[in-house]
Tab-separated table of C-alpha atoms and ligand atoms in Angstrom:
chain	number	residue	atom	x	y	z
A	127	MET	CA	2.574	16.825	1.724
A	128	ASP	CA	0.466	13.654	1.624
A	129	ARG	CA	1.958	10.177	1.343
A	130	ILE	CA	0.452	6.784	0.691
A	131	ARG	CA	1.411	4.053	3.131
A	132	ILE	CA	0.966	0.489	1.893
A	133	THR	CA	1.347	-2.714	3.859
A	134	GLY	CA	1.904	-5.306	1.166
A	135	GLY	CA	1.073	-8.959	0.881
A	136	ASN	CA	-2.712	-9.106	0.533
A	137	ALA	CA	-4.366	-10.543	-2.557
A	138	LEU	CA	-7.114	-8.345	-4.028
A	139	HIS	CA	-10.730	-9.549	-3.989
A	140	GLY	CA	-13.828	-7.562	-4.881
A	141	ILE	CA	-15.109	-4.945	-7.277
A	142	ILE	CA	-13.320	-1.844	-8.525
A	143	PRO	CA	-15.432	0.722	-10.382
A	144	ILE	CA	-13.556	2.273	-13.287
A	145	SER	CA	-13.821	6.049	-13.621
A	146	GLY	CA	-14.235	8.202	-16.703
A	147	ALA	CA	-10.991	8.569	-18.659
A	148	LYS	CA	-8.805	11.518	-17.726
A	149	ASN	CA	-7.288	11.642	-21.194
A	150	ALA	CA	-10.714	11.792	-22.810
A	151	ALA	CA	-12.205	14.234	-20.307
A	152	LEU	CA	-9.469	16.837	-20.878
A	153	PRO	CA	-9.921	17.267	-24.669
A	154	LEU	CA	-13.716	16.982	-24.303
A	155	MET	CA	-13.693	19.848	-21.811
A	156	ILE	CA	-11.520	21.882	-24.188
A	157	ALA	CA	-14.059	21.262	-26.973
A	158	SER	CA	-16.521	23.402	-25.007
A	159	LEU	CA	-14.562	26.433	-26.280
A	160	LEU	CA	-15.881	25.701	-29.787
A	161	THR	CA	-19.510	26.595	-29.074
A	162	SER	CA	-21.544	29.285	-27.339
A	163	ASP	CA	-24.040	26.609	-26.230
A	164	THR	CA	-23.722	24.313	-23.232
A	165	LEU	CA	-21.663	21.136	-23.490
A	166	THR	CA	-22.680	18.701	-20.775
A	167	LEU	CA	-20.198	15.972	-19.931
A	168	GLU	CA	-21.186	12.999	-17.796
A	169	ASN	CA	-18.805	10.691	-15.962
A	170	VAL	CA	-16.083	13.341	-15.611
A	171	PRO	CA	-13.503	11.967	-13.167
A	172	HIS	CA	-12.763	13.957	-10.045
A	173	LEU	CA	-9.034	14.548	-10.530
A	174	ALA	CA	-6.531	17.321	-9.964
A	175	ASP	CA	-5.918	17.635	-13.740
A	176	VAL	CA	-9.637	18.125	-14.370
A	177	GLU	CA	-9.811	20.808	-11.669
A	178	GLY	CA	-6.732	22.484	-13.138
A	179	LEU	CA	-8.230	22.550	-16.617
A	180	MET	CA	-11.468	24.000	-15.235
A	181	ARG	CA	-9.455	26.954	-13.935
A	182	ILE	CA	-7.813	27.398	-17.340
A	183	LEU	CA	-11.131	27.241	-19.202
A	184	GLY	CA	-12.639	29.691	-16.722
A	185	ASN	CA	-9.899	32.119	-17.708
A	186	HIS	CA	-11.058	31.944	-21.347
A	187	GLY	CA	-14.672	32.617	-20.355
A	188	VAL	CA	-16.158	29.163	-19.854
A	189	ASP	CA	-18.883	29.118	-17.232
A	190	ILE	CA	-18.748	25.794	-15.367
A	191	ALA	CA	-21.566	24.240	-13.350
A	192	VAL	CA	-20.890	21.014	-11.484
A	193	ASN	CA	-23.896	18.891	-10.578
A	194	GLY	CA	-24.351	19.001	-6.823
A	195	ARG	CA	-25.639	15.466	-6.772
A	196	ARG	CA	-22.942	12.819	-6.986
A	197	GLU	CA	-23.431	10.500	-9.850
A	198	ARG	CA	-23.163	6.792	-8.989
A	199	GLN	CA	-22.732	7.607	-5.313
A	200	GLU	CA	-21.288	4.203	-4.461
A	201	GLU	CA	-18.828	4.082	-7.278
A	202	GLY	CA	-16.861	7.255	-7.314
A	203	TYR	CA	-16.983	10.973	-7.491
A	204	SER	CA	-17.313	11.109	-11.273
A	205	ARG	CA	-19.675	13.952	-12.002
A	206	THR	CA	-21.797	15.588	-14.642
A	207	ILE	CA	-20.404	19.006	-15.516
A	208	HIS	CA	-21.924	21.710	-17.722
A	209	PHE	CA	-19.553	23.940	-19.707
A	210	THR	CA	-20.858	27.103	-21.360
A	211	CYS	CA	-18.647	29.536	-23.262
A	212	ARG	CA	-21.006	32.286	-24.477
A	213	THR	CA	-18.041	34.413	-25.501
A	214	ILE	CA	-14.340	33.856	-25.354
A	215	VAL	CA	-13.133	36.634	-23.065
A	216	ASP	CA	-9.403	35.966	-23.406
A	217	THR	CA	-7.492	34.236	-26.206
A	218	THR	CA	-4.282	34.063	-24.172
A	219	ALA	CA	-3.341	30.962	-22.204
A	220	PRO	CA	-0.602	32.186	-19.851
A	221	TYR	CA	2.583	30.422	-18.840
A	222	GLU	CA	1.521	30.149	-15.180
A	223	LEU	CA	-1.404	27.941	-16.204
A	224	VAL	CA	-0.079	26.043	-19.244
A	225	SER	CA	3.185	25.075	-17.543
A	226	LYS	CA	1.238	23.110	-14.906
A	227	MET	CA	-0.473	20.811	-17.377
A	228	ARG	CA	0.641	20.055	-20.893
A	229	ALA	CA	-2.830	19.282	-22.242
A	230	SER	CA	-3.873	22.880	-21.594
A	231	PHE	CA	-1.778	23.811	-24.652
A	232	TRP	CA	-4.537	22.128	-26.674
A	233	VAL	CA	-6.829	25.163	-26.199
A	234	ILE	CA	-4.890	26.607	-29.140
A	235	GLY	CA	-7.078	24.660	-31.613
A	236	PRO	CA	-10.546	25.834	-30.504
A	237	LEU	CA	-9.389	29.401	-29.745
A	238	LEU	CA	-7.932	29.737	-33.214
A	239	ALA	CA	-10.950	28.129	-34.906
A	240	ARG	CA	-13.560	30.229	-33.099
A	241	GLU	CA	-11.780	33.559	-32.555
A	242	GLY	CA	-9.235	33.530	-35.364
A	243	ARG	CA	-6.357	33.988	-32.955
A	244	ALA	CA	-4.664	32.426	-29.964
A	245	ARG	CA	-1.666	33.236	-27.814
A	246	VAL	CA	-0.662	30.172	-25.874
A	247	SER	CA	2.413	29.623	-23.758
A	248	LEU	CA	4.752	26.842	-24.866
A	249	PRO	CA	4.271	24.001	-22.380
A	250	GLY	CA	7.996	23.243	-21.976
A	251	GLY	CA	9.478	19.864	-21.134
A	252	CYS	CA	8.332	17.493	-18.441
A	253	ALA	CA	9.602	14.564	-16.439
A	254	ILE	CA	8.967	11.975	-19.153
A	255	GLY	CA	10.666	13.720	-22.060
A	256	THR	CA	11.106	16.913	-24.048
A	257	ARG	CA	7.623	16.760	-25.631
A	258	PRO	CA	7.859	19.412	-28.372
A	259	VAL	CA	4.841	21.018	-30.124
A	260	ASP	CA	6.133	21.102	-33.706
A	261	LEU	CA	3.400	18.751	-34.951
A	262	PHE	CA	0.646	20.996	-33.586
A	263	LEU	CA	2.159	24.031	-35.251
A	264	GLU	CA	2.693	22.320	-38.612
A	265	GLY	CA	-0.850	20.982	-38.567
A	266	LEU	CA	-2.404	24.355	-37.780
A	267	ALA	CA	-0.190	26.040	-40.387
A	268	ALA	CA	-1.578	23.568	-42.942
A	269	LEU	CA	-5.023	24.991	-42.127
A	270	GLY	CA	-3.726	28.444	-43.049
A	271	ALA	CA	-2.718	29.712	-39.603
A	272	GLU	CA	0.208	32.048	-39.333
A	273	ILE	CA	2.383	30.938	-36.479
A	274	GLU	CA	5.012	32.949	-34.683
A	275	ILE	CA	6.899	32.127	-31.530
A	276	ASP	CA	7.621	35.089	-29.326
A	277	GLY	CA	8.812	35.248	-25.729
A	278	GLY	CA	7.883	31.654	-24.975
A	279	TYR	CA	4.427	32.036	-26.504
A	280	VAL	CA	2.921	30.694	-29.708
A	281	ASN	CA	0.979	33.422	-31.497
A	282	ALA	CA	-1.363	31.857	-34.017
A	283	THR	CA	-3.560	33.841	-36.385
A	284	ALA	CA	-6.124	32.452	-38.824
A	285	PRO	CA	-6.501	33.977	-42.285
A	286	LYS	CA	-9.329	36.478	-42.861
A	287	GLY	CA	-12.499	34.416	-43.032
A	288	GLY	CA	-11.089	31.687	-40.790
A	289	LEU	CA	-9.079	28.479	-41.077
A	290	VAL	CA	-9.165	26.642	-44.385
A	291	GLY	CA	-9.514	22.866	-44.771
A	292	ASN	CA	-6.524	21.005	-46.194
A	293	ARG	CA	-4.914	17.591	-46.439
A	294	TYR	CA	-2.156	17.109	-43.869
A	295	ARG	CA	-0.055	14.095	-42.989
A	296	PHE	CA	1.503	13.958	-39.527
A	297	PRO	CA	5.137	12.814	-39.844
A	298	LYS	CA	4.733	11.125	-36.438
A	299	VAL	CA	1.646	9.937	-34.566
A	300	SER	CA	0.592	12.359	-31.834
A	301	VAL	CA	-2.502	12.061	-29.666
A	302	GLY	CA	-2.582	15.728	-28.680
A	303	ALA	CA	-1.866	17.088	-32.167
A	304	THR	CA	-4.631	14.869	-33.606
A	305	HIS	CA	-7.105	16.169	-31.000
A	306	VAL	CA	-6.164	19.770	-31.782
A	307	MET	CA	-6.228	19.363	-35.551
A	308	MET	CA	-9.628	17.682	-35.386
A	309	MET	CA	-11.079	20.430	-33.185
A	310	ALA	CA	-9.619	23.226	-35.320
A	311	ALA	CA	-10.873	21.645	-38.568
A	312	THR	CA	-14.488	21.408	-37.371
A	313	LEU	CA	-14.952	25.151	-37.973
A	314	ALA	CA	-12.617	25.497	-40.987
A	315	ARG	CA	-13.915	26.299	-44.464
A	316	GLY	CA	-13.944	23.155	-46.593
A	317	THR	CA	-12.681	19.663	-45.907
A	318	THR	CA	-9.657	18.612	-43.890
A	319	VAL	CA	-8.054	15.207	-44.242
A	320	ILE	CA	-5.736	14.235	-41.389
A	321	GLU	CA	-3.386	11.406	-42.320
A	322	ASN	CA	-1.315	9.310	-39.931
A	323	ALA	CA	-3.736	10.346	-37.187
A	324	ALA	CA	-3.610	8.875	-33.687
A	325	ARG	CA	-6.159	6.063	-33.266
A	326	GLU	CA	-6.605	6.063	-29.482
A	327	PRO	CA	-10.129	5.476	-28.114
A	328	GLU	CA	-9.982	8.998	-26.657
A	329	ILE	CA	-9.710	10.368	-30.228
A	330	VAL	CA	-12.870	8.457	-31.140
A	331	ASP	CA	-14.601	9.756	-28.005
A	332	LEU	CA	-13.784	13.353	-28.921
A	333	ALA	CA	-14.934	12.832	-32.521
A	334	ASN	CA	-18.235	11.354	-31.278
A	335	CYS	CA	-18.790	14.316	-29.002
A	336	LEU	CA	-17.905	16.844	-31.717
A	337	ASN	CA	-20.293	15.085	-34.102
A	338	ALA	CA	-23.027	15.304	-31.457
A	339	MET	CA	-22.266	19.046	-31.419
A	340	GLY	CA	-22.879	19.209	-35.170
A	341	ALA	CA	-19.387	18.553	-36.548
A	342	ARG	CA	-18.926	16.286	-39.563
A	343	ILE	CA	-16.067	13.960	-38.758
A	344	SER	CA	-15.552	10.497	-40.180
A	345	GLY	CA	-12.762	7.958	-39.865
A	346	ALA	CA	-11.806	8.618	-36.213
A	347	GLY	CA	-10.158	5.460	-34.887
A	348	SER	CA	-8.476	4.836	-38.255
A	349	LYS	CA	-5.303	6.411	-39.633
A	350	THR	CA	-7.211	8.872	-41.791
A	351	ILE	CA	-9.741	11.284	-40.347
A	352	THR	CA	-11.892	13.481	-42.578
A	353	VAL	CA	-13.473	16.648	-41.202
A	354	GLU	CA	-15.942	18.629	-43.257
A	355	GLY	CA	-16.018	22.127	-41.805
A	356	VAL	CA	-19.279	23.649	-40.552
A	357	THR	CA	-20.033	27.276	-39.690
A	358	ALA	CA	-20.976	26.726	-36.034
A	359	LEU	CA	-21.255	23.984	-33.436
A	360	SER	CA	-24.049	23.578	-30.910
A	361	GLY	CA	-24.191	22.141	-27.412
A	362	ALA	CA	-24.488	18.424	-26.673
A	363	ARG	CA	-24.577	15.884	-23.887
A	364	HIS	CA	-21.821	13.283	-23.891
A	365	ARG	CA	-20.610	10.579	-21.532
A	366	VAL	CA	-16.827	10.280	-21.046
A	367	LEU	CA	-15.604	6.802	-21.937
A	368	PRO	CA	-14.084	4.520	-19.252
A	369	ASP	CA	-10.423	4.979	-18.361
A	370	ARG	CA	-8.433	2.245	-20.113
A	371	ILE	CA	-5.240	3.131	-18.259
A	372	GLU	CA	-6.961	2.887	-14.890
A	373	THR	CA	-8.441	-0.424	-16.083
A	374	GLY	CA	-5.026	-1.769	-17.089
A	375	THR	CA	-3.427	-0.513	-13.884
A	376	TYR	CA	-5.831	-2.389	-11.602
A	377	ALA	CA	-5.660	-5.453	-13.847
A	378	MET	CA	-1.887	-5.448	-13.380
A	379	ALA	CA	-2.273	-4.969	-9.642
A	380	VAL	CA	-4.390	-8.138	-9.466
A	381	ALA	CA	-1.998	-9.998	-11.771
A	382	MET	CA	0.760	-9.094	-9.329
A	383	THR	CA	-0.868	-9.645	-5.932
A	384	GLY	CA	-3.112	-12.529	-6.978
A	385	GLY	CA	-6.839	-12.537	-6.294
A	386	ASP	CA	-10.111	-12.102	-8.129
A	387	VAL	CA	-11.464	-8.676	-9.025
A	388	VAL	CA	-14.199	-7.374	-11.301
A	389	LEU	CA	-13.363	-4.041	-12.919
A	390	GLU	CA	-16.776	-2.515	-13.333
A	391	GLY	CA	-17.925	-0.197	-16.101
A	392	THR	CA	-15.050	-0.842	-18.495
A	393	ASN	CA	-14.559	-3.030	-21.555
A	394	ALA	CA	-11.852	-5.115	-23.181
A	395	ALA	CA	-11.979	-3.376	-26.567
A	396	LEU	CA	-10.283	-0.355	-24.982
A	397	LEU	CA	-7.106	-2.281	-24.232
A	398	ASP	CA	-7.044	-5.575	-26.123
A	399	ASN	CA	-3.297	-5.575	-26.600
A	400	ALA	CA	-2.463	-5.001	-22.920
A	401	LEU	CA	-4.969	-7.657	-21.839
A	402	ASP	CA	-3.440	-10.194	-24.247
A	403	ILE	CA	-0.032	-9.498	-22.735
A	404	LEU	CA	-1.471	-9.884	-19.231
A	405	ARG	CA	-2.967	-13.246	-20.180
A	406	GLN	CA	0.473	-14.341	-21.344
A	407	THR	CA	1.803	-13.511	-17.877
A	408	GLY	CA	-0.697	-15.970	-16.404
A	409	ALA	CA	-3.710	-13.841	-15.478
A	410	GLU	CA	-7.177	-15.031	-16.474
A	411	ILE	CA	-9.283	-12.268	-17.959
A	412	THR	CA	-12.916	-12.598	-18.957
A	413	ALA	CA	-15.592	-10.159	-19.992
A	414	THR	CA	-18.533	-10.008	-17.573
A	415	GLU	CA	-21.901	-8.297	-17.898
A	416	THR	CA	-20.622	-5.312	-15.977
A	417	GLY	CA	-16.984	-5.164	-17.050
A	418	LEU	CA	-13.903	-7.350	-16.828
A	419	ARG	CA	-12.941	-10.060	-14.358
A	420	ILE	CA	-9.260	-10.553	-13.568
A	421	VAL	CA	-8.136	-13.663	-11.711
A	422	ARG	CA	-4.723	-14.921	-10.769
A	423	ASN	CA	-4.434	-17.893	-8.500
A	424	GLY	CA	-1.281	-19.382	-7.112
A	425	HIS	CA	0.751	-19.814	-10.292
A	426	GLY	CA	3.854	-17.757	-10.929
A	427	ILE	CA	4.057	-14.726	-13.194
A	428	HIS	CA	5.475	-15.558	-16.629
A	429	PRO	CA	7.943	-13.057	-18.105
A	430	VAL	CA	6.728	-11.380	-21.312
A	431	ASP	CA	8.524	-8.844	-23.533
A	432	VAL	CA	6.718	-5.619	-24.352
A	433	VAL	CA	7.263	-2.689	-26.719
A	434	THR	CA	5.186	0.475	-26.253
A	435	GLU	CA	3.462	1.774	-29.369
A	436	PRO	CA	0.666	4.131	-30.363
A	437	PHE	CA	-2.819	2.560	-30.125
A	438	PRO	CA	-3.666	-0.255	-30.802
A	439	GLY	CA	-0.195	-1.234	-29.509
A	440	PHE	CA	0.816	-1.552	-25.861
A	441	PRO	CA	0.281	1.883	-24.230
A	442	THR	CA	3.210	3.848	-22.852
A	443	ASP	CA	0.876	4.852	-20.003
A	444	LEU	CA	0.940	1.221	-18.772
A	445	GLN	CA	4.665	0.650	-19.224
A	446	ALA	CA	5.668	1.476	-15.643
A	447	GLN	CA	2.878	-0.650	-14.159
A	448	PHE	CA	3.844	-3.590	-16.369
A	449	MET	CA	7.449	-3.229	-15.298
A	450	ALA	CA	6.326	-3.472	-11.673
A	451	LEU	CA	4.579	-6.731	-12.520
A	452	MET	CA	7.626	-8.105	-14.328
A	453	THR	CA	9.857	-7.496	-11.295
A	454	ARG	CA	8.204	-10.580	-9.762
A	455	ALA	CA	8.166	-12.735	-12.918
A	456	SER	CA	9.847	-16.123	-13.009
A	457	GLY	CA	12.539	-15.060	-15.475
A	458	VAL	CA	13.802	-12.195	-17.612
A	459	SER	CA	11.668	-9.779	-19.621
A	460	HIS	CA	12.537	-6.823	-21.842
A	461	ILE	CA	10.478	-3.643	-21.903
A	462	THR	CA	11.114	-1.158	-24.708
A	463	GLU	CA	9.764	2.400	-24.527
A	464	THR	CA	9.354	3.954	-27.979
A	465	ILE	CA	7.037	6.908	-27.274
A	466	PHE	CA	8.877	9.011	-24.675
A	467	GLU	CA	12.655	9.127	-24.350
A	468	ASN	CA	12.805	9.466	-20.586
A	469	ARG	CA	10.002	7.372	-19.217
A	470	PHE	CA	12.049	5.156	-16.938
A	471	MET	CA	12.025	7.262	-13.797
A	472	HIS	CA	10.411	4.403	-11.887
A	473	VAL	CA	13.379	2.071	-12.448
A	474	GLN	CA	15.508	3.469	-9.627
A	475	GLU	CA	12.554	3.477	-7.275
A	476	LEU	CA	11.513	-0.097	-8.066
A	477	ALA	CA	15.128	-1.022	-7.355
A	478	ARG	CA	14.643	0.355	-3.842
A	479	LEU	CA	12.070	-2.393	-3.323
A	480	GLY	CA	14.556	-5.015	-4.476
A	481	ALA	CA	13.784	-5.157	-8.206
A	482	ARG	CA	16.614	-6.069	-10.579
A	483	ILE	CA	16.396	-3.848	-13.638
A	484	SER	CA	19.119	-2.665	-15.982
A	485	LEU	CA	18.667	-0.006	-18.631
A	486	SER	CA	20.208	0.146	-22.040
A	487	GLY	CA	18.946	3.067	-24.114
A	488	GLN	CA	15.208	2.688	-24.574
A	489	MET	CA	15.141	-0.886	-23.276
A	490	ALA	CA	14.858	-2.171	-19.718
A	491	ARG	CA	15.923	-5.699	-18.843
A	492	VAL	CA	13.939	-6.922	-15.879
A	493	GLU	CA	15.100	-9.985	-14.012
A	494	GLY	CA	12.253	-11.273	-11.877
A	495	VAL	CA	12.938	-11.747	-8.160
A	496	SER	CA	11.087	-13.985	-5.713
A	497	ARG	CA	10.291	-11.189	-3.278
A	498	LEU	CA	10.138	-7.427	-3.022
A	499	LYS	CA	10.581	-5.651	0.269
A	500	GLY	CA	8.812	-2.408	1.224
A	501	ALA	CA	10.735	0.884	1.278
A	502	PRO	CA	10.108	4.631	1.010
A	503	VAL	CA	9.851	5.635	-2.657
A	504	MET	CA	8.811	8.584	-4.795
A	505	ALA	CA	8.156	9.206	-8.443
A	506	THR	CA	8.092	12.127	-10.783
A	507	ASP	CA	5.058	11.314	-12.882
A	508	LEU	CA	1.634	9.880	-12.577
A	509	ARG	CA	2.050	6.428	-14.101
A	510	ALA	CA	5.433	5.881	-12.459
A	511	SER	CA	3.857	6.679	-9.085
A	512	VAL	CA	1.118	4.140	-9.509
A	513	SER	CA	3.629	1.492	-10.561
A	514	LEU	CA	5.197	1.943	-7.142
A	515	VAL	CA	1.810	1.497	-5.499
A	516	ILE	CA	1.325	-1.786	-7.368
A	517	ALA	CA	4.790	-2.983	-6.413
A	518	GLY	CA	4.112	-1.940	-2.806
A	519	LEU	CA	0.953	-4.063	-2.750
A	520	ALA	CA	3.026	-7.106	-3.617
A	521	ALA	CA	6.045	-6.267	-1.438
A	522	GLU	CA	6.634	-7.553	2.061
A	523	GLY	CA	6.214	-4.951	4.791
A	524	GLU	CA	5.636	-1.245	4.463
A	525	THR	CA	6.074	0.936	1.388
A	526	VAL	CA	5.562	4.688	1.616
A	527	VAL	CA	4.949	6.469	-1.692
A	528	ASN	CA	5.826	10.147	-1.506
A	529	ARG	CA	4.568	12.951	-3.751
A	530	VAL	CA	1.021	11.688	-3.831
A	531	TYR	CA	-0.082	14.709	-5.852
A	532	HIS	CA	1.025	12.819	-8.957
A	533	LEU	CA	-1.493	10.071	-8.176
A	534	ASP	CA	-4.225	12.614	-7.521
A	535	ARG	CA	-3.728	13.942	-11.048
A	536	GLY	CA	-4.980	10.733	-12.605
A	537	PHE	CA	-6.419	8.147	-10.204
A	538	GLU	CA	-9.783	8.812	-8.628
A	539	ARG	CA	-10.113	7.513	-5.053
A	540	LEU	CA	-7.196	5.129	-5.420
A	541	GLU	CA	-6.822	4.217	-1.735
A	542	GLU	CA	-10.515	3.614	-1.329
A	543	LYS	CA	-10.804	1.418	-4.405
A	544	LEU	CA	-7.866	-0.728	-3.298
A	545	THR	CA	-8.857	-0.862	0.366
A	546	ARG	CA	-12.299	-2.156	-0.527
A	547	CYS	CA	-10.585	-5.093	-2.219
A	548	GLY	CA	-8.603	-6.009	0.885
A	549	ALA	CA	-5.410	-4.001	0.366
A	550	ILE	CA	-3.927	-2.099	3.278
A	551	VAL	CA	-3.446	1.375	1.857
A	552	GLU	CA	-3.800	4.625	3.706
A	553	ARG	CA	-3.146	8.274	3.020
A	554	VAL	CA	-0.982	9.968	5.586
A	555	SER	CA	-1.188	13.747	5.812
A	556	GLU	CA	1.502	15.793	7.479
B	680	EPZ	C1	-1.060	11.880	-24.642
B	680	EPZ	O1	-0.017	12.821	-24.510
B	680	EPZ	C2	-1.468	11.505	-23.239
B	680	EPZ	N1	-1.933	12.690	-22.536
B	680	EPZ	C3	-0.286	10.880	-22.511
B	680	EPZ	O2	-0.714	10.476	-21.223
B	680	EPZ	C4	0.192	9.655	-23.287
B	680	EPZ	O3	1.339	9.126	-22.673
B	680	EPZ	C5	0.525	10.054	-24.726
B	680	EPZ	O4	-0.629	10.716	-25.332
B	680	EPZ	C6	0.894	8.873	-25.602
B	680	EPZ	O5	-0.125	7.938	-25.602
B	680	EPZ	C7	-3.205	13.061	-22.665
B	680	EPZ	O6	-3.994	12.487	-23.396
B	680	EPZ	C8	-3.652	14.237	-21.844
B	680	EPZ	P1	1.775	12.529	-28.018
B	680	EPZ	P2	0.468	13.665	-25.760
B	680	EPZ	O7	1.680	13.875	-28.634
B	680	EPZ	O8	-0.692	13.942	-26.645
B	680	EPZ	C9	6.109	13.517	-29.705
B	680	EPZ	C10	-0.611	10.386	-18.863
B	680	EPZ	O9	0.162	9.851	-18.028
B	680	EPZ	N2	5.602	14.796	-30.196
B	680	EPZ	O10	0.996	11.416	-28.611
B	680	EPZ	O11	1.232	14.807	-25.235
B	680	EPZ	C11	6.139	13.424	-28.183
B	680	EPZ	O12	7.271	14.070	-27.653
B	680	EPZ	C12	-0.080	11.112	-20.080
B	680	EPZ	O13	-1.845	10.364	-18.737
B	680	EPZ	C13	6.421	15.563	-31.006
B	680	EPZ	O14	7.552	15.183	-31.326
B	680	EPZ	O15	1.439	12.626	-26.460
B	680	EPZ	C14	6.145	11.936	-27.978
B	680	EPZ	O16	7.446	11.434	-28.137
B	680	EPZ	C15	1.389	11.250	-20.070
B	680	EPZ	N3	5.944	16.760	-31.463
B	680	EPZ	C16	5.264	11.434	-29.130
B	680	EPZ	O17	5.230	12.501	-30.085
B	680	EPZ	C17	4.703	17.218	-31.145
B	680	EPZ	O18	4.330	18.307	-31.587
B	680	EPZ	C18	3.838	11.090	-28.761
B	680	EPZ	O19	3.300	12.119	-27.955
B	680	EPZ	C19	3.864	16.421	-30.334
B	680	EPZ	C20	4.346	15.210	-29.877
């Protein structure tokens, strides 16, 4: 199993190209199930989760053609991929596939909308929390679907004539359930109004793509999304938006190690709240023609309290990275996680590097220390793993991050991007 070995202490200087967003690419790929025409996606990041979802879509009958030519050769492996689902050959998404990646559960929306039925394995829990699917099921039931749970599978059946538009208010904001509801409603009869919808940029990206395919969606990015159903969707060409979590992660790395880095191909509007918080810690952040410039010179890191919230609040997907930064702050900060009940798996591992963190329910109290010291660490999810990489970059000596497959799920060419900016990071294969 691969590991990442980091020799800490170097400030970061240079340019880091930001890849297409994983969490936009996944629902966009799933949207290809809604049409028999070709959906072409540009700037698809080269990640294990994307490869995994390709296998799942292939199982449903999606023909996938990856451009041989690498797009933006210098900047990453992000590619243009063509997805064509002439016919859906299987409406079942089996346990073996869905259990590996939660987002694959989202195929339930398009399968149900296009074929009138879907049998999708329950995704089960994961390292960051129980993550139920009740909101998905309630939302689809509001569109007329009959839902039954049997042997660990959700069996969903649309009424004769297909799903029917309706007004539905989510009792809690969910990114995935909003994606699914929006996709399902595109082919429903009549108008669907989704209230208390998630407002993440990835929701807007999916709505833009669906509209390019002929859907009639308005209000994406606000709390209320209206979808007027159409009888069929066509193909389209769409560019995946930049990854705001990757952007925030590298910004925090620079804020922690010091240095001067331009994050290319991204923009501040995707993560205003997190950038404001980073400024409060002492980093200078400016928009450039090509992206964002992050500078931190000499001064200490100020402690800042943070509470994770749905967009436009501080993202839970940056909580672990921010905690890494706060371990070196000149004082005490409090970090409260409100989205997932168990997203503190990095705390014990950061402690191995010398961090002082105590947990009380959903809040972590982080007492900044003047130095971290390298150690072997491992994490059980993607964002926690990268928080350890960031901490390792700022720690004295050698840090070895185990279970690198978590990083490969969501960070394209991580070692290369960091190494080009002067970090000492290498992948060690056994
Ligand atoms: C998406 O997950 C992201 N995944 C997550 O990123 C991200 O952390 C999360 O949104 C929150 O921003 C993708 O986009 C692929 P939710 P999702 O439904 O859609 C509860 C990463 O590291 N809930 O918005 O699964 C749920 O348990 C990943 O890239 C229900 O109670 O998140 C959680 O507490 C990790 N019932 C809250 O809602 C439901 O039916 C928000 O989850 C659905 C969700």
